[in-house]
Coordinates of N, CA and C in Angstrom, one line a residue:
X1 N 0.8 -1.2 0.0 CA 0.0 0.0 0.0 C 0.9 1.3 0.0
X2 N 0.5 2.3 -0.7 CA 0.8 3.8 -0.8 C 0.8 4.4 0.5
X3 N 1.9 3.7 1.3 CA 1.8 4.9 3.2 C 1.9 6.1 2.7
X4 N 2.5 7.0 2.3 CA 3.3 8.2 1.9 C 2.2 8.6 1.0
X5 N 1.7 8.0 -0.2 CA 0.8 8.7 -1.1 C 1.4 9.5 -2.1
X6 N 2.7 8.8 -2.5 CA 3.5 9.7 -3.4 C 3.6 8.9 -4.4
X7 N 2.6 7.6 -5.0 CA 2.9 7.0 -6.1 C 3.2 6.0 -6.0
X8 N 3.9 5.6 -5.3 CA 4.9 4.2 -4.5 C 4.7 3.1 -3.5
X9 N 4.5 2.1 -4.1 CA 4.4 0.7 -2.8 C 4.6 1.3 -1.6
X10 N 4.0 0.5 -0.7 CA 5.2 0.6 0.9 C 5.1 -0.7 1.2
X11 N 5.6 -0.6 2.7 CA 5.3 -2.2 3.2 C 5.2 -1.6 4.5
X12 N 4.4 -2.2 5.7 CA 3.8 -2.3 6.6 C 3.5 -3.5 6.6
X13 N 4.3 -4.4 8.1 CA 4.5 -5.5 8.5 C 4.9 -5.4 9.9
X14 N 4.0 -6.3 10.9 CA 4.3 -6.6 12.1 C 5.4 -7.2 12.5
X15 N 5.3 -7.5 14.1 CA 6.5 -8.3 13.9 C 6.4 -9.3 15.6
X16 N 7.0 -10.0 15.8 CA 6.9 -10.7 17.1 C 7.0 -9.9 18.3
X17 N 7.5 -8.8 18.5 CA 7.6 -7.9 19.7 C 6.5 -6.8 19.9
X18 N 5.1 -6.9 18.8 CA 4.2 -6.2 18.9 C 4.4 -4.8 18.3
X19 N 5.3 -4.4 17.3 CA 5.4 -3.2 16.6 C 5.0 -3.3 15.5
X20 N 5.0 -2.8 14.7 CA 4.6 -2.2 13.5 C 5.8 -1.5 12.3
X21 N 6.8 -2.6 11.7 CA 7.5 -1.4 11.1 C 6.6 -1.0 9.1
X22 N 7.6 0.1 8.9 CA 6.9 0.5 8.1 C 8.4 0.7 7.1
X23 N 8.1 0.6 5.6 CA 9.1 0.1 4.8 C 8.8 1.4 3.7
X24 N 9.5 2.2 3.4 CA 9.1 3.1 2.7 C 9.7 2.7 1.5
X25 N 9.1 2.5 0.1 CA 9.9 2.8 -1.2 C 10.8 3.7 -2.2
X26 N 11.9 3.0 -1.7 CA 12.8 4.5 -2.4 C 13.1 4.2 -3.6
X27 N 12.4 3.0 -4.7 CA 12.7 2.8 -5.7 C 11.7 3.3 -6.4
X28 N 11.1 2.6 -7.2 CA 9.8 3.1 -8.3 C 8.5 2.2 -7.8
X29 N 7.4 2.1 -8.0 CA 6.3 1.5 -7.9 C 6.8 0.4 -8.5
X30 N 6.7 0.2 -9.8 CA 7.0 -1.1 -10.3 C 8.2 -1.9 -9.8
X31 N 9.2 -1.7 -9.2 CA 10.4 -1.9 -8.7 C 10.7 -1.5 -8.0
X32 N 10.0 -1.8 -6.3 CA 10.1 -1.0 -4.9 C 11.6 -2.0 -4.8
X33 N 12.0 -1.1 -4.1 CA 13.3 -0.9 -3.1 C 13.1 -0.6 -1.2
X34 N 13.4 -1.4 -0.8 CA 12.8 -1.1 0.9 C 14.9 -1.2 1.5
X35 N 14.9 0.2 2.5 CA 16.0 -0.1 3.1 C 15.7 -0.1 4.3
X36 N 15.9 0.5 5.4 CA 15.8 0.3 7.0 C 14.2 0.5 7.1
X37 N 13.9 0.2 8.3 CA 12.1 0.5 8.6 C 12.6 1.3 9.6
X38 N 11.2 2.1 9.6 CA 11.1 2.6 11.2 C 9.9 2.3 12.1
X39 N 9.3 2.3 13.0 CA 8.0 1.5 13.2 C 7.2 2.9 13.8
X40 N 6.0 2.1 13.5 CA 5.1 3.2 13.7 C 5.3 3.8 15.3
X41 N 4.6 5.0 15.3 CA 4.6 5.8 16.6 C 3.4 6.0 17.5
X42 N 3.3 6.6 18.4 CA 1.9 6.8 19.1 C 2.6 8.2 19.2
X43 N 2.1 9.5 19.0 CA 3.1 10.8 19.0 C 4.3 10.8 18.8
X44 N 5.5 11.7 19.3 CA 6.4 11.4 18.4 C 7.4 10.7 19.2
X45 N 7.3 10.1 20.4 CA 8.8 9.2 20.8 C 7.7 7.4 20.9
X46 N 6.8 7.6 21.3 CA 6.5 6.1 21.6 C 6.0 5.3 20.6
X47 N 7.1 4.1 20.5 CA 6.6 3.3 19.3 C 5.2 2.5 19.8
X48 N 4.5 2.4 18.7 CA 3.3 1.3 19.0 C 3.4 0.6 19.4
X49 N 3.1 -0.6 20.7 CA 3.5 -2.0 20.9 C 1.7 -2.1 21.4
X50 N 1.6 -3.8 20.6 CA 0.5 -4.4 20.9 C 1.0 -5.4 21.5
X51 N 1.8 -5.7 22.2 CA 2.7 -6.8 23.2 C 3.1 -7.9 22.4
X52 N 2.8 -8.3 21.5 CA 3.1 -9.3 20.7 C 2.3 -9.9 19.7
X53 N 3.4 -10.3 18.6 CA 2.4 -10.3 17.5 C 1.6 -10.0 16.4
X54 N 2.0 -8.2 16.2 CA 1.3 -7.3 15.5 C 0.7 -8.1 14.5
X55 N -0.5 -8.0 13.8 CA -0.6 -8.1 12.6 C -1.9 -7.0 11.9
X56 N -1.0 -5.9 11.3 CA -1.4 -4.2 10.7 C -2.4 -4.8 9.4
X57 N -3.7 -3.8 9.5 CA -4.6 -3.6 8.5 C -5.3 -2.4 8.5
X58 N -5.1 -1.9 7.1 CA -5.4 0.1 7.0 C -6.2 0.0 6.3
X59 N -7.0 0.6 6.9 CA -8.3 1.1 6.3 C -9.0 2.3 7.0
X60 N -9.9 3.0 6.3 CA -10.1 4.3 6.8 C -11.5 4.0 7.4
X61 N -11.3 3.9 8.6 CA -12.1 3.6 9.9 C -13.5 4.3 9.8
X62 N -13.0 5.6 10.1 CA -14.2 6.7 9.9 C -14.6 7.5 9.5
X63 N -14.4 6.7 8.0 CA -14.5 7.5 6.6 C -14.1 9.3 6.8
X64 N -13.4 9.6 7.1 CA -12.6 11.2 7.1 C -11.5 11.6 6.1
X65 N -11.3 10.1 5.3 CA -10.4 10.7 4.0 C -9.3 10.0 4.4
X66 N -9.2 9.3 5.2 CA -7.1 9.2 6.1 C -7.2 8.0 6.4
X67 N -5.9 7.6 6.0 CA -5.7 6.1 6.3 C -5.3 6.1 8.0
X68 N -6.4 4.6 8.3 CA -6.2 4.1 9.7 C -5.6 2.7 9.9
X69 N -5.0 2.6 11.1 CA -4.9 1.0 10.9 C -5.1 0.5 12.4
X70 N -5.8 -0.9 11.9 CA -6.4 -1.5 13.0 C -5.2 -2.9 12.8
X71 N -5.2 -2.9 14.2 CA -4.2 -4.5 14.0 C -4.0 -5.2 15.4
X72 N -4.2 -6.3 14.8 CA -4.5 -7.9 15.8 C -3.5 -8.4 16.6
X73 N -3.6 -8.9 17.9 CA -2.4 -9.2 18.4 C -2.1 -10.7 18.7
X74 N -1.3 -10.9 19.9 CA -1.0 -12.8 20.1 C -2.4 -12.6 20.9
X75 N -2.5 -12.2 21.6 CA -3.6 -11.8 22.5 C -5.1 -12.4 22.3
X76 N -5.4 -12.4 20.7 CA -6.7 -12.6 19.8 C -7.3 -11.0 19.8
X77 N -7.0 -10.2 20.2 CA -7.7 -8.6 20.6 C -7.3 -7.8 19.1
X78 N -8.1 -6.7 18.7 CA -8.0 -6.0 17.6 C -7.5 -4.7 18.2
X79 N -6.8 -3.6 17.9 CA -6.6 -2.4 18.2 C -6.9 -1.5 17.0
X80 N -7.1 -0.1 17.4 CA -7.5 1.0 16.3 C -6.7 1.7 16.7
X81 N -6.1 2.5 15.6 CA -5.5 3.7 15.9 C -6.0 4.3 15.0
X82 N -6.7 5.8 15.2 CA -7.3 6.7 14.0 C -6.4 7.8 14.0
X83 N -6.1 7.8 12.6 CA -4.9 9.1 12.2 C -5.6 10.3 12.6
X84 N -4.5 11.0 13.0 CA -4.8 12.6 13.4 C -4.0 13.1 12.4
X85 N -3.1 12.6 11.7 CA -2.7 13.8 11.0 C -3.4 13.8 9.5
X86 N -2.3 13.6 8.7 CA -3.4 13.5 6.8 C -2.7 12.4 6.4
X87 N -3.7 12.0 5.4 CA -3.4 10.8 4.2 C -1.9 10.7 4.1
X88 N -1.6 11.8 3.6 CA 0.2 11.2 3.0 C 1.1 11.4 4.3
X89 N 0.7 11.9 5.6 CA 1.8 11.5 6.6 C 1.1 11.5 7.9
X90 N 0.3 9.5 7.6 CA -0.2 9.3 9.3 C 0.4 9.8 10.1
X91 N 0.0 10.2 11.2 CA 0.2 10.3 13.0 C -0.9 9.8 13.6
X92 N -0.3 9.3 14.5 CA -1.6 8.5 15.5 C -1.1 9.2 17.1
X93 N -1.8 9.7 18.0 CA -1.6 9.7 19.4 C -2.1 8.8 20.3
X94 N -3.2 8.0 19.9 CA -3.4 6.8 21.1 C -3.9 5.3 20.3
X95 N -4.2 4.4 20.8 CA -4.5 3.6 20.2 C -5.8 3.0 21.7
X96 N -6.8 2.0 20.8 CA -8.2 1.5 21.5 C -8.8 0.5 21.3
X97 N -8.8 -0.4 22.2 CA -9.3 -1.8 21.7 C -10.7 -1.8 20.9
X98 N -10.9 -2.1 19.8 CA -12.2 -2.3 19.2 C -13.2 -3.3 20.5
X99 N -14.3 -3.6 20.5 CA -15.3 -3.6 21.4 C -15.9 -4.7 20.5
X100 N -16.8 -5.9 20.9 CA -17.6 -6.9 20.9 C -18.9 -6.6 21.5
X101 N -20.0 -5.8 21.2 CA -20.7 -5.7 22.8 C -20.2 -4.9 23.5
X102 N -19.9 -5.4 24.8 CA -19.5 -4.8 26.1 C -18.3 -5.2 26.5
X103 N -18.1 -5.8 25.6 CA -16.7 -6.7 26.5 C -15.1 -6.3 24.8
X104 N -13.9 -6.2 25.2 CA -12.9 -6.4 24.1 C -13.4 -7.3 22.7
X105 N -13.2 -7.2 21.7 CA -13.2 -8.5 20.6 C -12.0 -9.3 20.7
X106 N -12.3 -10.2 20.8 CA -11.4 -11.1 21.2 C -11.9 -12.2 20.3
X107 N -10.6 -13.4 19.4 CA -11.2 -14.7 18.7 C -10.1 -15.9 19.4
X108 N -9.3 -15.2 20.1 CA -8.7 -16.7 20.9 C -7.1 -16.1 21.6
X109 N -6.6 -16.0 20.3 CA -5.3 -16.0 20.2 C -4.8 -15.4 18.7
X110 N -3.5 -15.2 18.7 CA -3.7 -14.4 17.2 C -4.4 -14.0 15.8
X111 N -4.8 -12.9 16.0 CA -5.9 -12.1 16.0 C -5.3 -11.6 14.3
X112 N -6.2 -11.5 13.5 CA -5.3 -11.5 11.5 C -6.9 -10.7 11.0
X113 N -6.4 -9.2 11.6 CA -8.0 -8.5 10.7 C -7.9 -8.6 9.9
X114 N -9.0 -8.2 8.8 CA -9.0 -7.6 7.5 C -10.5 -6.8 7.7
X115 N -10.5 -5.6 7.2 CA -11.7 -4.8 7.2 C -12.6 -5.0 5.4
X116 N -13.7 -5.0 5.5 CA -14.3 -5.1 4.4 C -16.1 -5.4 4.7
X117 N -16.9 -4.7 3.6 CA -18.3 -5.0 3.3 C -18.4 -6.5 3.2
X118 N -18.5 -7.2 4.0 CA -18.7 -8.8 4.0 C -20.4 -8.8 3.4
X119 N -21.4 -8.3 4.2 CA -22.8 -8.7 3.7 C -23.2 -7.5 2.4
X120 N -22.2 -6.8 1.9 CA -22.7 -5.7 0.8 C -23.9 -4.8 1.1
X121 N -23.9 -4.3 2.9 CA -24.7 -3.3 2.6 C -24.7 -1.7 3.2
X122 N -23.4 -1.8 2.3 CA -22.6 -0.4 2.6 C -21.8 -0.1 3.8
X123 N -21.4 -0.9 4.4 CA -21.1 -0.5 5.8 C -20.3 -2.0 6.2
X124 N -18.9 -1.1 6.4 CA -17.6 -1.9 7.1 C -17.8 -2.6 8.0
X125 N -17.5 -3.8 7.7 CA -17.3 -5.5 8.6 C -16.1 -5.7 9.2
X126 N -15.9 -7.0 10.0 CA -14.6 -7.1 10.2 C -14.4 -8.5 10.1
X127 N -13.8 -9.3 9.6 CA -13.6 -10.8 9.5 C -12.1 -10.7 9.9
X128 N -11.8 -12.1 10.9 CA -10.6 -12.4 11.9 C -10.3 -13.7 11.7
X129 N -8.6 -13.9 11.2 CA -8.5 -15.1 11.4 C -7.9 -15.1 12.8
X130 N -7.5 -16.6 13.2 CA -7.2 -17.2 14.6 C -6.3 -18.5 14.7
X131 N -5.4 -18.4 15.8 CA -4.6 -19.7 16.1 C -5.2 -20.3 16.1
X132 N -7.1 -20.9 15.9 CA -7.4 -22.2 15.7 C -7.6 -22.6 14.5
X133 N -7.2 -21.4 13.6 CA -7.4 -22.0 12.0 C -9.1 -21.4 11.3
X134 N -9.9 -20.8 11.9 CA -10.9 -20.3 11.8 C -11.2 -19.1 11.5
X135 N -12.1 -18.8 10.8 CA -12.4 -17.0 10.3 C -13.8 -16.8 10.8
X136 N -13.8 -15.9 11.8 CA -14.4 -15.1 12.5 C -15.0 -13.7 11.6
X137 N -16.6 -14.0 11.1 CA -17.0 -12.6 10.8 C -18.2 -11.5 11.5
X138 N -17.4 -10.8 11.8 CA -18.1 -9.7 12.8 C -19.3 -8.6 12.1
X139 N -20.3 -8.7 11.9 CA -21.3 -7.5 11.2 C -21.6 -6.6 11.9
X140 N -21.0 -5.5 11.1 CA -20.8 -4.4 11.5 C -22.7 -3.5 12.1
X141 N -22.8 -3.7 13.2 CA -24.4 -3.4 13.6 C -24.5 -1.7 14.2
X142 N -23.0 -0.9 13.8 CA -23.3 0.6 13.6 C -23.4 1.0 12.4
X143 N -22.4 2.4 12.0 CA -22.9 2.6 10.8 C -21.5 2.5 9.8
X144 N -21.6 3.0 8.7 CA -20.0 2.9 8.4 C -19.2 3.8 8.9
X145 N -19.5 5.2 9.1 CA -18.2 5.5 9.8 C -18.2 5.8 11.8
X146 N -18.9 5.2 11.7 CA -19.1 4.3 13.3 C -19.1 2.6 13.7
X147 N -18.2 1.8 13.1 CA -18.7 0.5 12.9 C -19.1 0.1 14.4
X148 N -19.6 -0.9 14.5 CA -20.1 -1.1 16.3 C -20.3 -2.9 15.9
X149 N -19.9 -3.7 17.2 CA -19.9 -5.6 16.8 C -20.3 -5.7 17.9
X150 N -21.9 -6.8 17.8 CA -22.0 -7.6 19.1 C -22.1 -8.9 18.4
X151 N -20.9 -9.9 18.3 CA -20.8 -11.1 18.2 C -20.8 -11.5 16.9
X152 N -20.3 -13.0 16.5 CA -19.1 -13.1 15.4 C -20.0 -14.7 14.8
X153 N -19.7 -14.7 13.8 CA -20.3 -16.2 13.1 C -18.9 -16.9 12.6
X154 N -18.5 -18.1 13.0 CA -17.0 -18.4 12.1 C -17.6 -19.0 10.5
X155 N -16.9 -18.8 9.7 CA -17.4 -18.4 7.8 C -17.3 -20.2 7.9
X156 N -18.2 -20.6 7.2 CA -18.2 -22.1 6.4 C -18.0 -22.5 5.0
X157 N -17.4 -23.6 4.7 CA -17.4 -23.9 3.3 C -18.7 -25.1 3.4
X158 N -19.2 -24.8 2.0 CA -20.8 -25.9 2.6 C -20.9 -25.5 3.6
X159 N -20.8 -26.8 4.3 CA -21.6 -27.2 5.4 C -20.3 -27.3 6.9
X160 N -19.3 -27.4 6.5 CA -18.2 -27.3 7.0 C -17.6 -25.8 7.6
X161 N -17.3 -25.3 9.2 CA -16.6 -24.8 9.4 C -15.1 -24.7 8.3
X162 N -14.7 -23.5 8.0 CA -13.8 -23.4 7.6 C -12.6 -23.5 8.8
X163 N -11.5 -24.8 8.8 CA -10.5 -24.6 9.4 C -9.0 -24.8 8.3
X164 N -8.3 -23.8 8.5 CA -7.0 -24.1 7.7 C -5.7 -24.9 9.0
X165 N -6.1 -25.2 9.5 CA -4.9 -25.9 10.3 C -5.0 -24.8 12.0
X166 N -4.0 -23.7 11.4 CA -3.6 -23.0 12.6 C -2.6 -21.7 11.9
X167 N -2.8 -20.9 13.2 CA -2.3 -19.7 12.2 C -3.3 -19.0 11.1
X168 N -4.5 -18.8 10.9 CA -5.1 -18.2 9.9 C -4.6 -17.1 9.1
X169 N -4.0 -16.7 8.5 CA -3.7 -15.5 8.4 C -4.3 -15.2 6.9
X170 N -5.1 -14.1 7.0 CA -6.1 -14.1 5.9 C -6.3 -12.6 5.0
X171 N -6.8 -12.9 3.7 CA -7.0 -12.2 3.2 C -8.0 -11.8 1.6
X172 N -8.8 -11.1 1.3 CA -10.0 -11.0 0.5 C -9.4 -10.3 -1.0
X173 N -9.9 -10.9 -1.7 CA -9.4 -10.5 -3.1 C -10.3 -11.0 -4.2
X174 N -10.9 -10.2 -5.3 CA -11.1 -11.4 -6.4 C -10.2 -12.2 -7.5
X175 N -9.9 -12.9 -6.3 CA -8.7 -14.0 -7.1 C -8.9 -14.4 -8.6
X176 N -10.3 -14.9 -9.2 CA -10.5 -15.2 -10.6 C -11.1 -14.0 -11.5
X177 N -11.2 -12.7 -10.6 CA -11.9 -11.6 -11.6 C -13.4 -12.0 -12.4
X178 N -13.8 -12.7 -11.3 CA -15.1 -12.6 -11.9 C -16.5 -11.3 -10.7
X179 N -16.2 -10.3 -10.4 CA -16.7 -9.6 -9.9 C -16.7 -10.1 -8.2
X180 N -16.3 -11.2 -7.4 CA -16.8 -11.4 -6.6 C -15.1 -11.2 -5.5
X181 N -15.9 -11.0 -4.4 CA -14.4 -10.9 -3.4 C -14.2 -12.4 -2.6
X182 N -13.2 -13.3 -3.1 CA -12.6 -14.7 -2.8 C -12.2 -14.7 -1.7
X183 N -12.0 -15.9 -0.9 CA -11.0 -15.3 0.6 C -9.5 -16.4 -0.2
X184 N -8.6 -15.9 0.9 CA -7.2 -16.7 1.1 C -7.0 -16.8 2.6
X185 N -6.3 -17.6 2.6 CA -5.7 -17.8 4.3 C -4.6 -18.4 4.1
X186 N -3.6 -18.1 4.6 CA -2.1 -19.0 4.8 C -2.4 -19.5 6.1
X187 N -1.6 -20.5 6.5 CA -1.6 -21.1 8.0 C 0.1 -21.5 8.2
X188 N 0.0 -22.0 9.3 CA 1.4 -22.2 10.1 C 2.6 -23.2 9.4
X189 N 1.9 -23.9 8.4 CA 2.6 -25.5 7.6 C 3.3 -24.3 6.2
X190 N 2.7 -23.1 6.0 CA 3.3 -22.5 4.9 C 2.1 -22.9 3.6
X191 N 1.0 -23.3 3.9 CA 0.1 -23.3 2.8 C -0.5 -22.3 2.7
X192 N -1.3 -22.7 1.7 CA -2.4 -21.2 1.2 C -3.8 -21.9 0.5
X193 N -4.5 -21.5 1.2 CA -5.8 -22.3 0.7 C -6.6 -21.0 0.5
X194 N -7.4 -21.5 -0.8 CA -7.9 -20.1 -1.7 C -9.7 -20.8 -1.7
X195 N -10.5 -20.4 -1.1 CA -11.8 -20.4 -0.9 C -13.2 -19.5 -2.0
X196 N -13.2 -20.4 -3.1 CA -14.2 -19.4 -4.0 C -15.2 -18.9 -4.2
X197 N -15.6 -17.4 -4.2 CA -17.2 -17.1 -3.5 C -18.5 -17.8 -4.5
X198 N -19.4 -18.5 -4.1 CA -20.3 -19.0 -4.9 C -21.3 -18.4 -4.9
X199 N -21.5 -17.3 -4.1 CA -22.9 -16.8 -3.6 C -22.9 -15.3 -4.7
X200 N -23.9 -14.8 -5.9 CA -23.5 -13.4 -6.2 C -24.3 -12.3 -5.3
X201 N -25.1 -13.0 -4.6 CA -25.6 -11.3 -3.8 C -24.4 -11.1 -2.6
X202 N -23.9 -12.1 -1.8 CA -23.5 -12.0 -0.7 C -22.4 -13.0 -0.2
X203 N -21.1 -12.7 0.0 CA -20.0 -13.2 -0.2 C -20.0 -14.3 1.3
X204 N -20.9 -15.4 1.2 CA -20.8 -16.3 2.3 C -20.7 -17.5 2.1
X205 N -20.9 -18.0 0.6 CA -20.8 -19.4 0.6 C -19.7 -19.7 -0.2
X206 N -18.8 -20.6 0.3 CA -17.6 -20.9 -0.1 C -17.4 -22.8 -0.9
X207 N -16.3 -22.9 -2.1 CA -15.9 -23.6 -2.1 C -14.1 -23.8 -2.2
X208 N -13.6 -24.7 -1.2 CA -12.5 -24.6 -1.3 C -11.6 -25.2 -2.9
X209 N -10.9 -24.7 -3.3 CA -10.1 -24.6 -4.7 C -8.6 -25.2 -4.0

């Protein structure tokens, strides 16, 4: 993704100590170049730490134009941080656990957001993978630029829970370009199991490929 907004890949990637570094491109778009990272901040001396585990997903939270990022920890818990500064040079001052209800969101143990319209009806979802191999989808029961979750359905293929092993680590794409958004998940063995949407109103029924 375009951190900077100047034309150019970046990379934003977690890491085992709960930070966040961020990889800026000093080469071209088509031919990134990444040299040292620096990791994200909470103002300007405290680096971000989600205690372990980070795993970063940006997306603009509260529709205001500016990229945000929410990211998962060992923990199973989601965090938000909403930019305070502009599009081409985040700042964040605090960060806040996303909410379930009344209680933290929590899916077990490492926690692999991805933000997106799961039921297509305008308004930001949250689907979670987890150390038990499971994808957790949260409907979003505020508005889009308030999302609000009381409780999670895990996604099925048929009739089958979807489990990839362990480690979910997941992600939405239309992998065959036929209009529809596919899932992926990597797991802990180094596979990648690609799940294809069969449903055209509403991206819930899956076959695995």
């Amino acid at each position: 993704m375009d951190w900077n907004e100047n034309g150019k890949k970046d990379l934003l990637s977690g890491d085992a100590n709960g930070r966040i570094n961020i990889f800026n491109n000093i080469g071209t778009d088509a031919n990134p170049v990444f040299l040292l990272s620096t990791y994200l901040k909470l103002g300007l001396i405290n680096d971000f730490d989600c205690s372990a585990y980070s795993m970063p997903e940006i997306a603009d939270w509260n529709n205001d134009g500016k990229k945000d990022v929410l990211c998962g920890n060992y923990a199973g818990n989601v965090y938000l941080l909403l930019n305070i500064g502009t599009n081409d040079s985040p700042s964040f001052s605090s960060s806040s656990l996303i909410q379930d209800g009344s209680s933290n969101l929590n899916v077990g143990t490492y926690a692999s957001p991805v933000v997106i319209d799961w039921n297509k009806d305008g308004k930001k979802d949250l689907l979670c993978g987890n150390y038990a191999g499971n994808i957790l989808y949260f409907e979003n029961k505020g508005t889009d630029d308030s999302p609000s979750f009381n409780g999670s359905v895990a996604l099925s293929s048929g009739s089958t829970t979807i489990d990839v092993g362990s480690y979910a680590r997941i992600e939405v794409y239309d992998w065959d370009s036929d209009g529809q958004v596919d899932l992926l998940s990597g797991n802990s063995d180094g596979y990648l199991f690609y799940y294809h949407a069969q449903n055209t109103t509403e991206a819930s029924t899956w076959e695995l490929y």
